[in-house]
């Protein structure tokens, strides 16, 4: 983790570390007059204190695991040596050693520190009970169980603090990454929309000229066939651009209102009636009253047109497409049922992927737009399909009471 990389964190880190080093130094200086000769324990303390300070100061520059482990090990030994050299020093400091590793927000390091502290405390208590029988530790010898329980409780508390802060940190980091990602997507989406818009104008001009040439008797029928092909391809490109641009429309153009699903479905099925008749497909509508939702009417129409159009396109000649809507508790559920070609499980899983289309003239953008619209209104869309038997698309929107 590169948690000390930004300048603010670095400043706070150095402030904390300098205070820590100052405390170590003051401790060492205060003890100088008490020394009658050079003591091994004091020397060891100086070496440990120096090593720990160097590691702490180097850490922001080289955020390596070795430095982290060295800091934890050196700090642990330092506090235990302090406790052994000065029996009066506080036992609570030993309990708090794993809290140091919380600063690094690294689970493995924390568990290592917890384990190390457990091992060191057992060694210390073993030493006090069986080797050092001197009076300085009599208070521990008399209440060894109490001290052990205190130690265990403190470790459990530190564990919970670490667990809670760590999971919160992870969530925040994830949220931050998602924010960055969506910001990037938004910017690239706006850029793509601008490019798409610019492409549409020259396409229209080229298509217009080709249509003129197509009707010009001076061209051979072979050439005219080429023009028709070109026009078809340009129409396809235009369709992709138009569908893409509807998604990139600014939010303020998409005001939400309370919509009666019955009215919208009626107008959408009326619109698609003649499209269905091309292959003799009829649309049957079954809607109950009191199906109101909160949405933008244009987006809702766009969603339903896409789904019903797909159902018609998948249907065999003369098949019926059934469209229903009813209330289910706090939701309004719309279903578009066809008895057409259906899809395999793998095909259903791919729905909504940009440019996924099995049609020769499909854009593969329709369902992606639908998924976006449904998600925006906290709805759900689900496809149940059986190959060669048909598909049921269920769209679920939160019910909105009419006021
Ligand atoms: P397009 O209609 O332009 O191909 P869509 O995103 O609307 O793009 O649909 C993607 C693909 O999903 C279609 O090409 C089709 O293969 C499949 N599909 C969608 N709805 C149905 C349906 N009701 N029955 C069978 N296949 C479907
Ligand atoms: Mg479609």
XYZ file of C-alpha atoms and ligand atoms in Angstrom, residues 236 239 243 306-315 336-338 340-343 347 350-353 355-370 383 385 390-393, ligand 1:
74
model
C -26.626 1.267 -40.256
C -28.561 4.076 -36.533
C -28.772 5.090 -30.455
C -36.366 -1.735 -27.764
C -37.665 -4.769 -25.912
C -40.885 -5.201 -27.906
C -39.008 -4.682 -31.178
C -36.557 -7.429 -30.181
C -39.486 -9.724 -29.378
C -41.070 -9.064 -32.800
C -37.732 -9.605 -34.566
C -37.214 -12.937 -32.759
C -40.760 -14.143 -33.533
C -42.842 -8.920 -22.967
C -43.410 -12.510 -24.012
C -42.562 -13.976 -27.403
C -39.737 -17.007 -31.153
C -36.181 -18.242 -31.533
C -35.201 -17.935 -27.845
C -31.674 -17.867 -26.483
C -26.556 -15.813 -25.020
C -24.226 -11.651 -22.978
C -27.298 -9.412 -23.220
C -26.509 -5.759 -22.601
C -22.909 -6.083 -23.761
C -22.370 -4.281 -29.842
C -23.511 -7.832 -29.007
C -25.967 -8.719 -31.742
C -26.852 -11.891 -33.603
C -28.813 -9.992 -36.258
C -27.302 -9.206 -39.643
C -28.542 -5.619 -39.345
C -28.462 -5.298 -35.560
C -26.534 -2.625 -33.683
C -26.187 -4.484 -30.400
C -26.810 -1.235 -28.515
C -30.545 -1.540 -27.812
C -30.315 -3.660 -24.681
C -27.313 -1.814 -23.348
C -29.438 1.345 -23.388
C -32.342 -0.559 -21.787
C -34.657 -12.504 -19.288
C -35.444 -17.849 -22.406
C -39.278 -18.095 -26.840
C -38.306 -15.428 -24.386
C -39.910 -13.530 -21.530
C -38.393 -10.172 -20.662
P -30.002 -5.601 -31.742
O -31.488 -5.755 -31.627
O -29.592 -4.402 -32.492
O -29.337 -6.855 -32.241
P -30.099 -5.608 -28.876
O -29.154 -5.100 -27.839
O -31.476 -5.078 -28.859
O -29.404 -5.374 -30.268
O -30.163 -7.183 -28.754
C -28.979 -7.941 -28.716
C -29.206 -9.377 -29.094
O -29.964 -10.046 -28.101
C -30.015 -9.572 -30.370
O -29.202 -9.513 -31.518
C -30.614 -10.951 -30.168
O -29.691 -11.932 -30.607
C -30.742 -11.067 -28.681
N -32.151 -10.880 -28.242
C -32.679 -9.810 -27.661
N -34.001 -9.996 -27.385
C -34.283 -11.218 -27.822
C -35.492 -12.017 -27.830
N -36.660 -11.569 -27.373
N -35.402 -13.277 -28.338
C -34.260 -13.755 -28.825
N -33.088 -13.062 -28.858
C -33.097 -11.814 -28.358
